[in-house]
Amino acid sequence: MDDPYHNNVNPQVTEGGEYTYTQDGGGHDGYPYQTDYPPQDEDARSDATEGADDDDQMYEGEYQGIPHPDEIKEARRAARMEARRKARMAAQQEEEEENLPEQYEAIMEDCGHGRFQWTLFFVLGLALMADGVDGFVVGFVLPSAEKDMCISNSDKGLLGLLVYVAMMVGALVWGGLCDKMGRRKCLIYVLTIDLVFSFLSCFAQGYGFFLFFRFCSGFGIGGAIPIVYTYFTEFLQMDKRGEHLSWLCMFWMLGGLYASFTAWGIIPHYGWGFAIGTEFQIHSWRLFILVCLFPVLAALVGVIFMPESPRFLLESARHDEAWMVLRQVHDTNWKAKGEPERVFTVTNIKTPQTQEDEFIEIQSDTGTAFQRWTVRHVTMLQQVMANIMSLSAPELRLQGLFLVIVWFCLAFSYHGLGVWFPDMIKYMQYEEYESKVRVFHRERVERFHFNFSLVNQIHREGEYIHDKFANIEIKSVKFEDSLFENCYFEDVKSTNTFFENCTIKNTVFYNTDLWQEKFKDCRMENTTFLHPKKGCHLNFQEENDIVIYMVSFLGSLAVLPGNIISALFMDKIGRIRIIGGSMLASSACTFLLLLSFSQGAVICWQCLFYGVSVAAWNGLEVISVELYPSAKRGTAFGILNGICKFAAIIASFIFAAFIGITKIIPIFLAFGALVCGGLVALKLPETREKILS
């Protein structure tokens, strides 16, 4: 039988552990038992209560478990007080959240800009430099690594692709984590991963291990850019942000200069390598990777001695730690300026504590160590995903869409042309080399000793009888439909040399690298191979193509003027004008590429394009960290940087596909992307006078 009380009354538990009761139906404000039961006559009272005093009288609903009216009134009064308390707390929290940006800006102005910021500037600059170095390493070592580890053309493309994919994933992951774990902690993880796996890649003898180590290294260093800009921004006051973030961008250029210069000086020198036994060989290109670890090592050591971002600590409700860091910044700067007596006057910084932080704190004191670790990390991942989803909020959606378009367009054109420039130079070199090829048709050479190198030749339908090829180099030579009879090959080194549809009789190959892959559709009769050099071998006597190193060096150096100009004018004319003007000017520069009929012209227009477009990069990175609130800053920047890497992957395939076919399509693709991005950039809000939210 249904209980009439439970059909009408819903008990509810308040946060204070008290009960409140609400009536499901009826239009009365009275108690349920007053309406659910019919009125009784005086004579209908129970025998148990008849004759009892009023004060000692038993409440007639007590035996049914129904609370006394006074208890219900007290519960309702407590619920109203709790609701008012929560409303006051919510209003106070909202007021504190609104006051925090202004308060933080005032504190940073009181701390000043000095020695602390400059120290952090150089430490984070080294981290950014390490990212710039990693962007060049694979391209510089690939020509040597492909011979040392027998990498096919398809595998070469896989290496470049996976490194960029790793950087893209790293930017997304570490950008989100730095908003929950901290800027400094994540940057230490990022630099450590890059250092360890880059070091291991120096000694990887097989292509599979080398590919895995470079992928892990890319995953680590891919998070450097979002963290570095987010980290440094939160130590700068409003009138210093644009200029000093632009100066910070110069370290990426220094990374390109460092990588180009060291590659130019190390890779061509075979004598700088060493071997451990016969299987473990460290050639000069591996030493180059080792030298490229110096920036990331120096950055890691420096970051260890830097404090966490006080803005992140405040967002995480770690008030005391934030206060200590801010006092450190204040005392360091004013002591360096000769005013050590100045006192840090801030005594209280209030920020609300989030429900997620409370949940983590509660769970941290319960369960086993593994359970606590699981709760913390699962909750943190849930917060990261919630942060990502919150970027689609109406107030952030439109500006986020504009930023995505601008990032994609700039990255697509910049990285696409970055692939097109060196490939175009290589293609011009190849065409020039092919134009000088010497063709020999139906030659007959008998009892001749070839003791000189054969370079850039094609021999068709030739006959070589009783000839000797000893201690020579055969480079870019092709023998087609030829006959070799009673010949002797000894100590021959070959590069890009092939025998196609040839007949080889009674011939000996002794200590040569002429092996199966060099002979295509050839017929062998009584042919002997003694001590063959199987597999792939580096030919260090071959002239190294230093033009590519020089092109990268000049391209990196060309951005110096653009960096200086953008830094000086970023806070004067604004971010939007810098971005839009730079992208539209860069689009005009792309038309000059139609006049690139020589290697020198390509290098010249490359330097001009890089020098003009770098201002757009600086402005875009500045506005990206200023538009988003502190709790979402790293996440948003990581997504935008991941989109940049994605655009670079697409552009590298598209632009490389037209090398040797046409240069009109790549140029118009770059032009269209730059114009589109430049016009959309003009729709972005100006953040020059925006306080970090």
XYZ file of C-alpha atoms in Angstrom:
693
model
C 0.000 0.000 0.000
C 1.421 3.429 -0.950
C 2.489 5.761 1.817
C 0.540 9.039 1.492
C 3.509 10.947 2.848
C 5.856 9.718 0.158
C 3.322 10.554 -2.513
C 3.365 14.214 -1.594
C 6.646 15.153 0.073
C 10.158 15.055 -1.417
C 12.975 15.249 1.133
C 16.132 17.005 -0.139
C 19.549 17.119 1.512
C 21.394 20.425 1.662
C 25.184 20.796 1.579
C 25.124 21.310 5.332
C 23.625 17.849 5.832
C 20.159 19.201 6.668
C 16.888 18.152 5.070
C 14.350 20.333 3.308
C 10.960 19.158 2.143
C 8.910 20.204 -0.842
C 5.339 19.318 -1.760
C 4.740 17.625 -5.107
C 1.168 18.773 -5.671
C -1.588 21.040 -4.388
C -1.768 24.769 -4.281
C -1.332 25.172 -0.503
C 1.760 26.273 1.341
C 0.776 24.157 4.337
C 2.124 20.779 5.288
C 1.235 17.615 3.453
C -0.428 15.860 6.325
C -2.830 18.788 6.755
C -4.312 18.228 3.308
C -3.908 14.496 2.818
C -6.117 13.504 5.730
C -9.752 14.491 6.359
C -10.526 16.596 9.441
C -11.334 14.618 12.572
C -13.803 15.288 15.329
C -12.743 15.903 18.868
C -14.184 12.557 19.858
C -12.237 10.768 17.210
C -8.934 11.190 19.010
C -7.034 8.052 19.838
C -7.179 6.556 23.259
C -3.437 6.887 23.527
C -3.587 10.662 23.533
C -6.852 11.264 25.365
C -6.426 12.944 28.713
C -2.751 13.875 28.131
C -1.395 17.377 28.796
C -0.895 19.686 25.839
C 2.844 20.069 26.519
C 3.390 16.335 26.918
C 1.105 15.394 24.105
C 2.671 13.019 21.531
C 2.770 14.370 17.972
C 0.233 12.203 16.166
C 2.324 11.835 12.951
C 5.447 10.832 14.836
C 4.726 7.130 14.738
C 4.541 7.370 10.918
C 7.981 8.978 10.696
C 6.614 12.361 9.575
C 8.799 15.282 10.790
C 7.384 17.889 13.105
C 6.225 21.180 11.500
C 8.821 23.072 13.506
C 11.567 20.882 12.082
C 10.321 21.532 8.561
C 10.246 25.281 9.164
C 13.776 25.170 10.510
C 14.966 23.162 7.497
C 13.368 25.627 5.102
C 14.924 28.546 6.946
C 18.353 26.889 6.741
C 17.891 26.239 3.003
C 17.056 29.906 2.391
C 20.124 31.000 4.344
C 22.327 28.585 2.373
C 20.925 29.871 -0.922
C 21.633 33.468 0.113
C 25.155 32.501 1.168
C 25.811 30.860 -2.204
C 24.463 33.883 -4.030
C 26.787 36.175 -2.062
C 29.737 33.883 -2.772
C 28.905 33.781 -6.485
C 28.687 37.577 -6.619
C 31.954 37.893 -4.736
C 33.619 35.342 -7.024
C 32.424 37.194 -10.113
C 33.727 40.463 -8.701
C 37.099 38.900 -7.924
C 37.354 37.402 -11.416
C 36.609 40.789 -12.926
C 39.133 42.537 -10.691
C 41.952 40.006 -11.116
C 43.175 41.182 -14.577
C 43.370 44.820 -13.444
C 44.961 43.832 -10.159
C 47.519 41.607 -11.873
C 48.373 44.310 -14.407
C 48.894 46.809 -11.577
C 51.160 44.327 -9.770
C 53.281 43.741 -12.901
C 53.636 47.509 -13.387
C 54.772 47.795 -9.777
C 57.291 44.984 -10.320
C 58.675 46.784 -13.349
C 60.511 45.390 -16.354
C 64.115 44.525 -15.741
C 66.652 41.864 -14.964
C 64.128 39.108 -14.230
C 62.296 39.498 -17.557
C 65.557 39.686 -19.499
C 66.855 36.529 -17.814
C 63.623 34.710 -18.634
C 63.808 36.181 -22.143
C 67.141 34.499 -22.891
C 66.163 31.193 -21.252
C 62.916 30.919 -23.209
C 64.700 32.211 -26.294
C 67.009 29.193 -26.141
C 63.943 26.928 -26.012
C 62.542 28.682 -29.075
C 65.950 28.393 -30.738
C 65.883 24.635 -30.101
C 62.560 24.444 -31.930
C 64.064 26.368 -34.857
C 67.052 24.012 -34.988
C 64.806 20.942 -35.044
C 62.965 22.361 -38.043
C 66.169 22.169 -40.103
C 67.880 19.042 -38.764
C 66.034 16.429 -40.813
C 66.408 18.339 -44.082
C 70.161 18.753 -43.573
C 70.985 15.185 -42.533
C 68.683 13.419 -45.000
C 71.091 13.407 -48.010
C 73.744 11.673 -45.888
C 71.382 9.565 -43.778
C 69.641 8.095 -46.836
C 72.951 6.633 -48.030
C 74.185 5.612 -44.598
C 70.983 3.720 -43.749
C 69.789 2.801 -47.254
C 66.644 4.932 -47.059
C 64.412 4.700 -50.118
C 62.628 7.682 -51.640
C 59.306 6.688 -50.069
C 60.935 6.303 -46.645
C 62.550 9.721 -47.004
C 59.138 11.272 -47.435
C 57.830 9.276 -44.469
C 60.561 10.678 -42.215
C 59.747 14.282 -43.040
C 56.012 13.642 -42.723
C 56.167 11.900 -39.351
C 58.355 14.590 -37.813
C 55.812 17.281 -38.710
C 52.925 15.081 -37.551
C 54.726 14.593 -34.235
C 55.187 18.354 -33.867
C 51.510 18.911 -34.635
C 50.395 16.376 -32.014
C 52.914 17.772 -29.523
C 51.564 21.296 -29.940
C 47.993 20.115 -29.303
C 48.846 17.963 -26.289
C 51.341 20.177 -24.481
C 49.388 23.346 -25.187
C 46.412 21.875 -23.358
C 48.448 20.377 -20.519
C 50.294 23.601 -19.722
C 46.976 25.198 -18.725
C 46.468 22.496 -16.093
C 49.955 21.314 -15.080
C 51.790 24.620 -15.332
C 53.920 26.392 -17.927
C 57.280 25.675 -16.322
C 56.627 21.997 -15.564
C 55.387 21.256 -19.091
C 58.306 23.127 -20.647
C 60.737 21.009 -18.626
C 58.988 17.853 -19.865
C 59.034 19.112 -23.456
C 62.737 19.969 -23.460
C 63.683 16.736 -21.683
C 61.829 14.571 -24.209
C 63.454 16.396 -27.110
C 66.929 16.176 -25.549
C 66.749 12.464 -24.708
C 65.334 11.215 -28.005
C 67.448 13.527 -30.171
C 70.503 12.181 -28.376
C 69.405 8.594 -28.982
C 68.814 9.329 -32.685
C 72.531 10.184 -33.018
C 73.401 6.539 -32.361
C 70.493 4.770 -34.078
C 72.027 2.523 -36.750
C 68.753 1.303 -38.231
C 66.193 3.426 -40.029
C 63.312 2.171 -37.878
C 64.916 3.269 -34.618
C 66.033 6.568 -36.167
C 62.477 7.244 -37.327
C 61.032 6.406 -33.895
C 63.509 8.604 -32.018
C 62.965 11.579 -34.336
C 59.191 11.158 -33.987
C 59.431 11.249 -30.182
C 61.779 14.223 -30.370
C 59.310 16.070 -32.587
C 56.461 15.277 -30.193
C 58.445 16.897 -27.411
C 59.718 20.037 -29.116
C 56.352 20.565 -30.836
C 54.995 21.895 -27.548
C 57.760 24.471 -27.098
C 56.205 27.356 -29.057
C 52.780 27.393 -27.317
C 54.348 27.116 -23.870
C 57.140 29.651 -24.444
C 54.845 32.437 -25.656
C 52.220 31.740 -22.983
C 54.879 31.590 -20.258
C 56.675 34.815 -21.236
C 53.468 36.777 -21.842
C 52.366 36.356 -18.238
C 55.501 38.109 -16.937
C 55.031 41.199 -19.134
C 53.003 44.331 -18.521
C 50.660 45.582 -21.213
C 52.896 48.255 -22.782
C 55.841 45.820 -23.091
C 54.124 42.728 -24.514
C 54.130 43.449 -28.237
C 57.726 44.620 -28.445
C 59.336 41.962 -26.268
C 57.355 39.055 -27.695
C 58.554 40.197 -31.127
C 62.160 40.274 -29.913
C 61.621 36.744 -28.624
C 60.700 35.629 -32.158
C 64.262 36.376 -33.239
C 65.506 33.270 -31.463
C 63.699 31.056 -33.977
C 65.730 32.828 -36.657
C 68.900 32.234 -34.612
C 68.012 28.533 -34.533
C 67.946 28.452 -38.334
C 71.277 30.279 -38.515
C 72.840 27.927 -35.973
C 71.620 24.805 -37.769
C 72.694 26.052 -41.212
C 76.123 27.178 -40.065
C 76.943 23.998 -38.111
C 75.665 21.770 -40.938
C 77.843 23.668 -43.390
C 80.845 23.237 -41.122
C 80.368 19.635 -39.920
C 78.490 17.399 -42.361
C 80.966 17.619 -45.297
C 83.892 16.560 -43.066
C 84.246 12.795 -42.963
C 87.291 12.914 -40.659
C 85.180 14.203 -37.786
C 83.369 10.878 -37.412
C 84.439 7.720 -35.622
C 83.562 4.037 -35.484
C 83.120 1.488 -32.704
C 83.804 -1.858 -34.304
C 82.482 -2.570 -37.790
C 78.757 -2.209 -37.166
C 78.571 0.924 -34.976
C 79.645 3.946 -37.031
C 79.222 7.620 -36.143
C 79.570 9.726 -39.263
C 79.740 13.500 -39.422
C 75.993 13.949 -39.916
C 75.419 12.227 -36.583
C 77.879 14.586 -34.930
C 75.860 17.439 -36.418
C 72.744 16.173 -34.608
C 74.781 15.992 -31.406
C 75.934 19.593 -31.738
C 72.338 20.675 -32.370
C 71.490 19.559 -28.818
C 73.372 22.443 -27.192
C 70.464 24.966 -27.360
C 67.901 22.565 -25.872
C 70.346 21.502 -23.138
C 71.072 25.117 -22.195
C 67.347 25.940 -22.232
C 66.523 22.985 -19.974
C 69.133 23.991 -17.413
C 67.866 27.581 -17.447
C 64.167 26.702 -17.092
C 64.886 24.562 -14.030
C 65.970 27.715 -12.184
C 62.982 29.796 -13.335
C 59.759 30.063 -11.272
C 56.279 29.091 -12.382
C 54.056 31.700 -14.002
C 52.320 33.610 -11.174
C 49.266 34.061 -13.366
C 48.914 30.301 -13.683
C 49.375 29.925 -9.916
C 46.600 32.436 -9.283
C 44.281 30.657 -11.722
C 45.055 27.439 -9.827
C 44.245 29.087 -6.458
C 47.863 28.767 -5.275
C 47.907 32.282 -3.841
C 50.928 32.028 -1.567
C 53.178 30.642 -4.304
C 52.047 33.338 -6.718
C 52.770 36.031 -4.151
C 56.285 34.665 -3.596
C 57.025 34.641 -7.332
C 55.731 38.175 -7.792
C 57.860 39.371 -4.875
C 60.878 37.651 -6.457
C 60.224 39.482 -9.741
C 59.812 42.783 -7.883
C 62.927 42.442 -5.732
C 65.108 41.185 -8.607
C 64.186 44.084 -10.888
C 64.454 46.920 -8.339
C 67.643 45.572 -6.806
C 69.224 45.535 -10.290
C 68.050 49.149 -10.779
C 69.802 50.252 -7.592
C 66.685 50.534 -5.413
C 66.816 47.493 -3.127
C 64.932 49.371 -0.414
C 61.681 49.309 -2.390
C 59.188 46.999 -0.699
C 56.674 44.728 -2.384
C 53.468 46.219 -1.032
C 50.924 43.661 -2.256
C 49.520 41.800 0.739
C 46.526 39.920 -0.593
C 45.565 38.478 -3.983
C 42.202 36.751 -3.990
C 41.096 34.350 -6.689
C 38.272 31.831 -6.617
C 38.963 28.166 -6.214
C 37.356 26.010 -8.871
C 35.248 22.952 -8.204
C 37.779 20.829 -10.055
C 40.555 21.928 -7.682
C 38.369 21.138 -4.668
C 37.552 17.720 -6.115
C 41.225 16.927 -6.669
C 42.123 18.069 -3.146
C 39.395 15.883 -1.631
C 40.449 12.841 -3.640
C 44.143 13.395 -2.875
C 43.618 12.403 0.746
C 41.728 9.176 0.042
C 42.525 5.802 -1.457
C 45.867 4.255 -2.399
C 48.702 6.081 -4.113
C 47.710 4.571 -7.455
C 44.074 5.568 -6.984
C 45.093 9.131 -6.129
C 47.375 9.254 -9.174
C 44.582 7.924 -11.395
C 42.001 10.363 -10.048
C 44.300 13.320 -10.502
C 45.315 12.519 -14.067
C 41.885 11.436 -15.268
C 40.398 14.592 -13.817
C 43.151 16.664 -15.418
C 42.480 15.121 -18.837
C 38.776 15.821 -18.397
C 39.615 19.438 -17.622
C 41.828 19.697 -20.715
C 39.038 18.360 -22.918
C 36.563 20.729 -21.277
C 38.996 23.579 -21.951
C 39.172 22.643 -25.619
C 35.392 22.459 -25.898
C 34.996 25.823 -24.161
C 36.899 27.509 -27.009
C 33.748 27.104 -29.105
C 31.819 29.402 -26.771
C 29.924 32.179 -28.613
C 32.203 34.946 -27.326
C 35.325 33.107 -28.578
C 33.961 31.344 -31.670
C 34.177 34.151 -34.241
C 37.605 35.439 -33.326
C 38.832 31.844 -33.100
C 37.605 31.139 -36.626
C 39.378 34.236 -37.946
C 42.595 33.232 -36.195
C 42.435 29.707 -37.613
C 42.049 31.078 -41.158
C 44.944 33.506 -40.768
C 47.241 30.889 -39.212
C 46.422 28.346 -41.907
C 46.859 30.775 -44.814
C 50.165 32.141 -43.558
C 51.570 28.700 -42.735
C 50.398 27.235 -46.047
C 52.145 29.891 -48.128
C 55.240 30.248 -45.934
C 56.044 26.554 -45.522
C 54.938 25.731 -49.071
C 57.364 28.248 -50.527
C 59.910 27.102 -47.949
C 59.830 23.696 -49.642
C 59.599 25.178 -53.136
C 62.707 27.402 -52.883
C 65.363 24.699 -52.189
C 63.656 22.153 -54.424
C 63.576 24.664 -57.254
C 67.278 25.341 -56.787
C 68.015 21.606 -56.850
C 65.938 21.229 -59.990
C 67.859 24.047 -61.682
C 71.116 22.385 -60.681
C 69.867 19.096 -62.083
C 68.835 20.721 -65.362
C 72.200 22.408 -65.639
C 73.952 19.127 -64.899
C 71.829 17.229 -67.408
C 72.584 19.794 -70.082
C 76.281 18.918 -69.787
C 75.867 15.164 -70.051
C 78.131 13.454 -72.595
C 76.621 10.680 -74.722
C 78.753 7.914 -76.292
C 77.080 5.766 -78.938
C 78.393 2.395 -80.196
C 81.933 2.927 -78.944
C 84.334 -0.025 -78.901
C 87.092 0.001 -76.293
C 89.557 -2.898 -76.159
C 92.474 -3.599 -73.793
C 92.227 -0.183 -72.141
C 92.947 0.757 -68.532
C 90.409 3.224 -67.123
C 92.327 5.013 -64.346
C 90.293 8.242 -64.383
C 86.822 9.022 -63.116
C 83.769 8.755 -65.309
C 81.301 11.571 -64.591
C 77.910 12.497 -66.068
C 77.990 10.198 -69.078
C 75.654 7.901 -71.015
C 77.097 4.961 -72.975
C 74.746 3.244 -75.436
C 75.424 -0.022 -77.315
C 79.114 0.053 -76.455
C 81.566 -2.862 -76.399
C 84.298 -3.182 -73.773
C 86.724 -6.076 -74.329
C 89.619 -6.935 -71.971
C 89.327 -3.570 -70.210
C 90.327 -2.737 -66.640
C 88.519 -0.282 -64.328
C 90.645 0.238 -61.195
C 90.726 2.814 -58.379
C 88.210 5.120 -59.998
C 84.915 6.806 -59.223
C 81.928 6.420 -61.514
C 79.419 9.188 -60.882
C 76.080 9.668 -62.674
C 76.975 7.225 -65.449
C 74.571 4.935 -67.279
C 75.524 1.993 -69.516
C 72.674 0.931 -71.826
C 72.592 -2.180 -74.092
C 76.364 -2.589 -73.772
C 78.715 -5.588 -73.738
C 81.427 -6.185 -71.110
C 83.655 -9.187 -71.860
C 86.759 -10.307 -69.978
C 86.787 -7.063 -67.974
C 88.132 -6.404 -64.480
C 86.654 -3.927 -61.934
C 88.667 -3.211 -58.774
C 88.165 -0.646 -55.981
C 85.424 1.158 -57.839
C 83.133 3.655 -56.083
C 79.908 4.536 -57.789
C 77.220 7.168 -57.287
C 73.987 7.164 -59.238
C 75.466 4.651 -61.689
C 73.490 1.865 -63.391
C 73.861 -0.876 -65.987
C 70.649 -1.402 -67.980
C 70.001 -4.326 -70.353
C 73.720 -5.118 -70.590
C 75.545 -8.394 -71.232
C 78.434 -9.130 -68.867
C 80.710 -12.133 -69.669
C 83.765 -13.532 -67.903
C 84.086 -10.402 -65.782
C 85.384 -9.957 -62.212
C 84.198 -7.327 -59.711
C 86.655 -7.059 -56.808
C 86.056 -4.813 -53.783
C 83.468 -2.612 -55.498
C 80.063 -1.286 -54.551
C 78.633 -2.486 -57.870
C 76.013 -4.952 -56.669
C 72.587 -6.271 -57.592
C 70.690 -2.975 -57.356
C 73.092 -1.439 -59.894
C 72.239 -3.981 -62.618
C 68.801 -3.748 -64.240
C 67.694 -6.472 -66.684
C 71.310 -7.517 -67.294
C 72.511 -10.943 -68.453
C 75.448 -12.400 -66.460
C 77.692 -15.158 -67.847
C 80.560 -16.504 -65.756
C 80.697 -13.288 -63.724
C 82.372 -13.181 -60.285
C 81.868 -10.769 -57.370
C 84.659 -10.829 -54.778
C 84.441 -8.842 -51.502
C 81.503 -6.775 -52.663
C 80.462 -3.674 -50.678
C 76.832 -4.532 -50.270
C 74.163 -2.063 -49.225
C 74.460 1.707 -49.141
C 77.677 3.586 -48.518
C 78.470 7.184 -47.929
C 80.819 8.665 -50.464
C 82.650 11.363 -48.567
C 84.909 12.164 -51.495
C 81.837 13.323 -53.377
C 81.496 17.094 -53.525
C 78.917 18.224 -50.975
C 76.158 20.520 -52.116
C 76.844 23.473 -49.836
C 74.425 25.628 -51.827
C 71.492 24.249 -49.819
C 73.193 25.161 -46.537
C 73.902 28.622 -47.873
C 70.277 29.071 -49.020
C 68.956 28.154 -45.563
C 71.511 30.404 -43.877
C 70.635 33.409 -46.041
C 66.904 32.732 -45.699
C 67.193 32.723 -41.896
C 69.366 35.831 -41.888
C 66.931 37.691 -44.154
C 64.242 37.798 -41.460
C 66.429 39.959 -39.192
C 65.289 43.325 -40.634
C 61.634 42.253 -40.513
C 62.017 41.154 -36.891
C 63.540 44.465 -35.869
C 60.914 46.565 -37.655
C 57.985 44.557 -36.297
C 59.364 44.714 -32.742
C 59.802 48.498 -32.871
C 56.353 49.186 -34.332
C 54.231 46.393 -32.803
C 53.017 48.582 -29.928
C 52.919 51.776 -32.004
C 50.765 50.848 -35.011
C 49.082 47.748 -33.600
C 49.024 44.011 -34.243
C 46.292 44.032 -36.890
C 48.062 46.472 -39.191
C 51.317 44.554 -38.816
C 49.689 41.224 -39.717
C 47.488 42.465 -42.549
C 50.144 44.732 -44.055
C 52.852 42.078 -43.906
C 50.688 39.370 -45.495
C 49.481 41.631 -48.312
C 53.031 42.852 -48.987
C 54.243 39.217 -48.990
C 51.567 38.333 -51.555
C 52.987 41.034 -53.846
C 56.477 39.540 -53.410
C 55.290 36.170 -54.680
C 54.759 37.603 -58.178
C 58.483 38.350 -58.362
C 59.043 34.600 -58.293
C 57.783 34.505 -61.880
C 61.064 36.242 -62.760
C 63.229 33.557 -61.125
C 65.135 32.154 -64.091
C 68.374 31.414 -62.230
C 69.516 30.084 -58.869
C 70.652 33.542 -57.801
C 67.239 35.038 -58.564
C 65.454 32.344 -56.547
C 67.716 33.002 -53.552
C 67.142 36.758 -53.842
C 63.329 36.501 -53.947
C 63.397 33.932 -51.140
C 65.231 36.356 -48.846
C 62.815 39.155 -49.762
C 59.758 37.002 -49.062
C 61.084 35.787 -45.699
C 62.064 39.293 -44.650
C 58.595 40.704 -45.367
C 56.477 37.827 -44.063
C 58.204 37.478 -40.668
C 56.351 40.564 -39.363
C 53.052 38.739 -39.886
C 54.326 35.782 -37.849
C 55.351 38.059 -34.994
C 52.033 39.888 -34.932
C 50.045 36.669 -35.161
C 51.866 35.075 -32.235
C 51.406 38.199 -30.118
C 47.674 38.523 -30.767
C 47.092 34.783 -30.247
C 48.277 34.909 -26.627
C 46.451 38.177 -25.902
C 42.996 37.232 -27.187
C 42.394 34.272 -24.892
C 41.976 34.151 -21.087
C 44.764 32.733 -18.959
C 42.933 29.468 -18.241
C 42.653 28.754 -21.994
C 45.723 30.554 -23.378
C 48.023 27.553 -23.772
C 45.238 25.350 -25.114
C 44.223 27.883 -27.762
C 47.794 28.596 -28.833
C 48.529 24.863 -29.034
C 45.534 24.310 -31.338
C 46.568 27.228 -33.562
C 50.161 25.988 -33.737
C 48.911 22.486 -34.528
C 46.889 23.945 -37.411
C 50.089 25.656 -38.566
C 51.901 22.302 -38.704
C 48.936 20.713 -40.494
C 49.021 23.455 -43.137
C 52.765 22.915 -43.523
C 52.243 19.187 -44.181
C 49.627 19.852 -46.861
C 51.670 22.625 -48.488
C 54.863 20.557 -48.654
C 53.114 17.874 -50.715
C 51.268 20.292 -53.005
C 54.178 22.616 -53.753
C 56.702 19.787 -54.205
C 54.394 18.103 -56.748
C 54.775 21.001 -59.205
C 58.591 21.175 -59.152
C 59.798 20.724 -62.712
C 56.245 20.983 -64.092
C 55.197 24.585 -63.589
C 55.879 27.398 -61.157
C 52.695 29.343 -61.911
C 50.381 27.154 -59.804
C 52.520 27.260 -56.597
C 52.962 31.018 -56.942
C 49.234 31.649 -57.371
C 48.399 29.303 -54.494
C 50.742 31.240 -52.213
C 49.384 34.556 -53.488
C 45.763 33.549 -52.909
C 46.438 32.237 -49.413
C 48.303 35.388 -48.372
C 45.632 37.748 -49.726
C 42.846 35.752 -48.052
C 44.685 35.622 -44.728
C 45.632 39.305 -44.870
C 42.064 40.442 -45.472
C 40.663 38.190 -42.730
C 43.337 39.473 -40.327
C 41.887 42.968 -40.641
C 38.694 41.614 -39.022
C 40.512 40.564 -35.836
C 40.126 42.718 -32.706
C 43.067 44.936 -31.803
C 44.731 43.839 -28.536
C 47.374 46.544 -28.191
C 45.672 48.024 -25.101
C 44.027 44.830 -23.855
C 44.692 43.658 -20.314
C 45.283 39.914 -20.103
C 41.944 38.391 -19.106
